[in-house]
Short mmCIF file of C-alpha atoms in Angstrom, two decimals:
data_model
loop_
_atom_site.label_atom_id
_atom_site.label_comp_id
_atom_site.label_asym_id
_atom_site.label_seq_id
_atom_site.Cartn_x
_atom_site.Cartn_y
_atom_site.Cartn_z
CA UNK A 1 0.16 33.05 2.39
CA UNK A 2 -1.75 34.21 5.39
CA UNK A 3 0.40 34.75 8.74
CA UNK A 4 0.87 32.01 10.38
CA UNK A 5 -0.66 29.80 7.90
CA UNK A 6 0.68 26.07 8.15
CA UNK A 7 2.81 24.69 5.37
CA UNK A 8 2.30 20.44 5.07
CA UNK A 9 5.28 20.62 1.93
CA UNK A 10 7.29 17.84 3.52
CA UNK A 11 3.57 15.91 4.34
CA UNK A 12 3.27 15.72 0.70
CA UNK A 13 6.48 14.96 -0.12
CA UNK A 14 6.27 11.69 1.59
CA UNK A 15 2.92 10.89 0.41
CA UNK A 16 3.91 11.04 -3.13
CA UNK A 17 7.28 8.44 -2.27
CA UNK A 18 4.25 6.35 -1.25
CA UNK A 19 2.30 6.92 -3.76
CA UNK A 20 5.04 5.87 -6.07
CA UNK A 21 6.17 3.04 -3.92
CA UNK A 22 2.60 1.78 -4.47
CA UNK A 23 2.42 1.99 -7.96
CA UNK A 24 5.95 0.01 -8.21
CA UNK A 25 4.19 -2.47 -6.47
CA UNK A 26 1.55 -2.76 -8.69
CA UNK A 27 3.86 -2.52 -11.81
CA UNK A 28 5.65 -5.54 -10.58
CA UNK A 29 2.96 -7.17 -9.26
CA UNK A 30 1.33 -6.70 -12.17
CA UNK A 31 4.50 -7.90 -14.67
CA UNK A 32 4.85 -11.27 -12.10
CA UNK A 33 1.03 -11.92 -12.63
CA UNK A 34 1.29 -12.31 -16.39
CA UNK A 35 4.22 -15.10 -15.69
CA UNK A 36 2.70 -16.82 -13.69
CA UNK A 37 1.09 -19.83 -16.40
CA UNK A 38 4.11 -18.95 -18.62
CA UNK A 39 6.75 -19.45 -15.93
CA UNK A 40 7.62 -23.28 -16.45
CA UNK A 41 10.48 -23.09 -13.01
CA UNK A 42 7.52 -21.32 -11.24
CA UNK A 43 5.01 -24.68 -11.53
CA UNK A 44 8.01 -27.50 -10.72
CA UNK A 45 8.72 -25.39 -7.89
CA UNK A 46 5.21 -25.70 -6.62
CA UNK A 47 5.39 -29.34 -7.46
CA UNK A 48 8.04 -29.79 -5.71
CA UNK A 49 6.77 -28.08 -2.67
CA UNK A 50 3.56 -29.79 -3.06
CA UNK A 51 6.24 -33.10 -2.54
CA UNK A 52 7.78 -32.42 -0.04
CA UNK A 53 5.02 -30.81 2.19
CA UNK A 54 3.12 -34.50 1.43
CA UNK A 55 -0.97 -34.83 2.63
CA UNK A 56 -0.19 -31.82 4.89
CA UNK A 57 -2.08 -29.09 2.79
CA UNK A 58 -5.26 -31.73 2.54
CA UNK A 59 -5.33 -33.00 -1.17
CA UNK A 60 -3.96 -29.19 -2.97
CA UNK A 61 -2.98 -29.44 -6.22
CA UNK A 62 -0.54 -27.87 -8.11
CA UNK A 63 -2.90 -25.68 -10.19
CA UNK A 64 -4.91 -25.31 -6.86
CA UNK A 65 -2.03 -24.14 -5.48
CA UNK A 66 -1.01 -21.17 -7.93
CA UNK A 67 -4.93 -19.96 -8.69
CA UNK A 68 -4.54 -19.11 -4.60
CA UNK A 69 -0.33 -17.20 -4.87
CA UNK A 70 -2.69 -15.88 -8.23
CA UNK A 71 -5.17 -14.11 -6.61
CA UNK A 72 -3.29 -13.01 -3.40
CA UNK A 73 -0.73 -11.23 -5.92
CA UNK A 74 -4.70 -9.92 -7.52
CA UNK A 75 -5.45 -8.63 -3.99
CA UNK A 76 -1.97 -7.35 -3.58
CA UNK A 77 -2.62 -5.46 -6.55
CA UNK A 78 -5.83 -3.74 -5.52
CA UNK A 79 -4.87 -3.00 -2.08
CA UNK A 80 -2.42 -0.77 -3.84
CA UNK A 81 -4.31 0.92 -6.09
CA UNK A 82 -6.46 2.19 -4.21
CA UNK A 83 -3.60 3.23 -1.16
CA UNK A 84 -2.27 5.40 -4.20
CA UNK A 85 -5.54 7.38 -5.38
CA UNK A 86 -5.99 7.79 -1.04
CA UNK A 87 -2.57 9.11 -1.22
CA UNK A 88 -4.05 11.11 -3.99
CA UNK A 89 -6.80 12.82 -2.69
CA UNK A 90 -5.33 12.43 0.98
CA UNK A 91 -2.65 14.92 -0.85
CA UNK A 92 -5.19 17.06 -2.29
CA UNK A 93 -6.77 17.80 0.83
CA UNK A 94 -3.81 18.80 2.77
CA UNK A 95 -2.89 21.47 -0.62
CA UNK A 96 -6.24 23.22 -0.02
CA UNK A 97 -5.73 22.44 4.27
CA UNK A 98 -9.04 20.83 4.71
CA UNK A 99 -10.17 18.95 7.52
CA UNK A 100 -6.03 18.59 8.18
CA UNK A 101 -6.79 16.96 11.29
CA UNK A 102 -8.87 14.26 9.80
CA UNK A 103 -6.21 13.90 7.00
CA UNK A 104 -3.32 13.13 9.62
CA UNK A 105 -4.99 10.89 11.82
CA UNK A 106 -7.22 9.02 8.00
CA UNK A 107 -2.85 8.88 6.95
CA UNK A 108 -1.50 7.06 9.03
CA UNK A 109 -4.55 4.79 9.43
CA UNK A 110 -3.96 4.29 5.76
CA UNK A 111 0.04 3.70 6.49
CA UNK A 112 -0.54 0.10 8.39
CA UNK A 113 -4.07 -0.71 6.99
CA UNK A 114 -1.80 -0.80 3.52
CA UNK A 115 1.44 -2.61 4.42
CA UNK A 116 -0.63 -5.12 7.00
CA UNK A 117 -2.92 -5.73 3.05
CA UNK A 118 -0.08 -6.06 1.11
CA UNK A 119 1.10 -9.03 2.88
CA UNK A 120 4.56 -6.79 3.76
CA UNK A 121 5.25 -5.64 0.61
CA UNK A 122 3.84 -2.18 1.04
CA UNK A 123 6.08 -1.16 3.68
CA UNK A 124 7.68 1.35 2.18
CA UNK A 125 4.65 2.86 1.46
CA UNK A 126 3.27 2.39 4.29
CA UNK A 127 5.69 5.03 6.10
CA UNK A 128 5.41 7.20 3.77
CA UNK A 129 1.77 7.30 4.63
CA UNK A 130 2.55 6.90 8.39
CA UNK A 131 5.26 9.69 8.22
CA UNK A 132 3.02 11.77 6.81
CA UNK A 133 0.36 11.34 8.94
CA UNK A 134 2.07 12.26 12.53
CA UNK A 135 3.89 14.69 10.42
CA UNK A 136 0.65 16.34 9.74
CA UNK A 137 -0.36 15.73 13.00
CA UNK A 138 2.21 17.40 14.45
CA UNK A 139 1.92 20.59 12.43
CA UNK A 140 -2.32 21.19 13.42
CA UNK A 141 -2.07 20.86 16.45
CA UNK A 142 1.70 23.34 16.82
CA UNK A 143 -0.75 25.84 14.99
CA UNK A 144 -2.92 25.87 17.56
CA UNK A 145 -5.61 24.64 15.91
CA UNK A 146 -7.69 22.09 18.00
CA UNK A 147 -10.41 22.05 16.14
CA UNK A 148 -10.92 20.21 13.28
#
């Protein structure tokens, strides 16, 4: 390592925590997805909610509501997988010190978007990416590297 070269180990640690968090979210969502069709308790709860809301849902059947929920779970799984892959790419770029400032900014954006798109379920991973992005940008500025 050259003198004055900045290490981004803390940022990479937060990225790894976020990747693991999104991995857990993916596994839990996938296991829940498999249980939706066979879980009678879930079907009864959906039916009770349909009866309690009456006609407010505009004629949505139990099967349609379960399908909407299944599609939402699939969407969360896809967002979590994409977020994990982008986190891996960011860690590689930081490790090789390629476009560090850009990676920091993209980590901040990824942290916010992944939390929103996972419907709040990926908040731990999103915060991990957000912290990693802020640390990366601040360290990059303190090192005097004004331009990417």
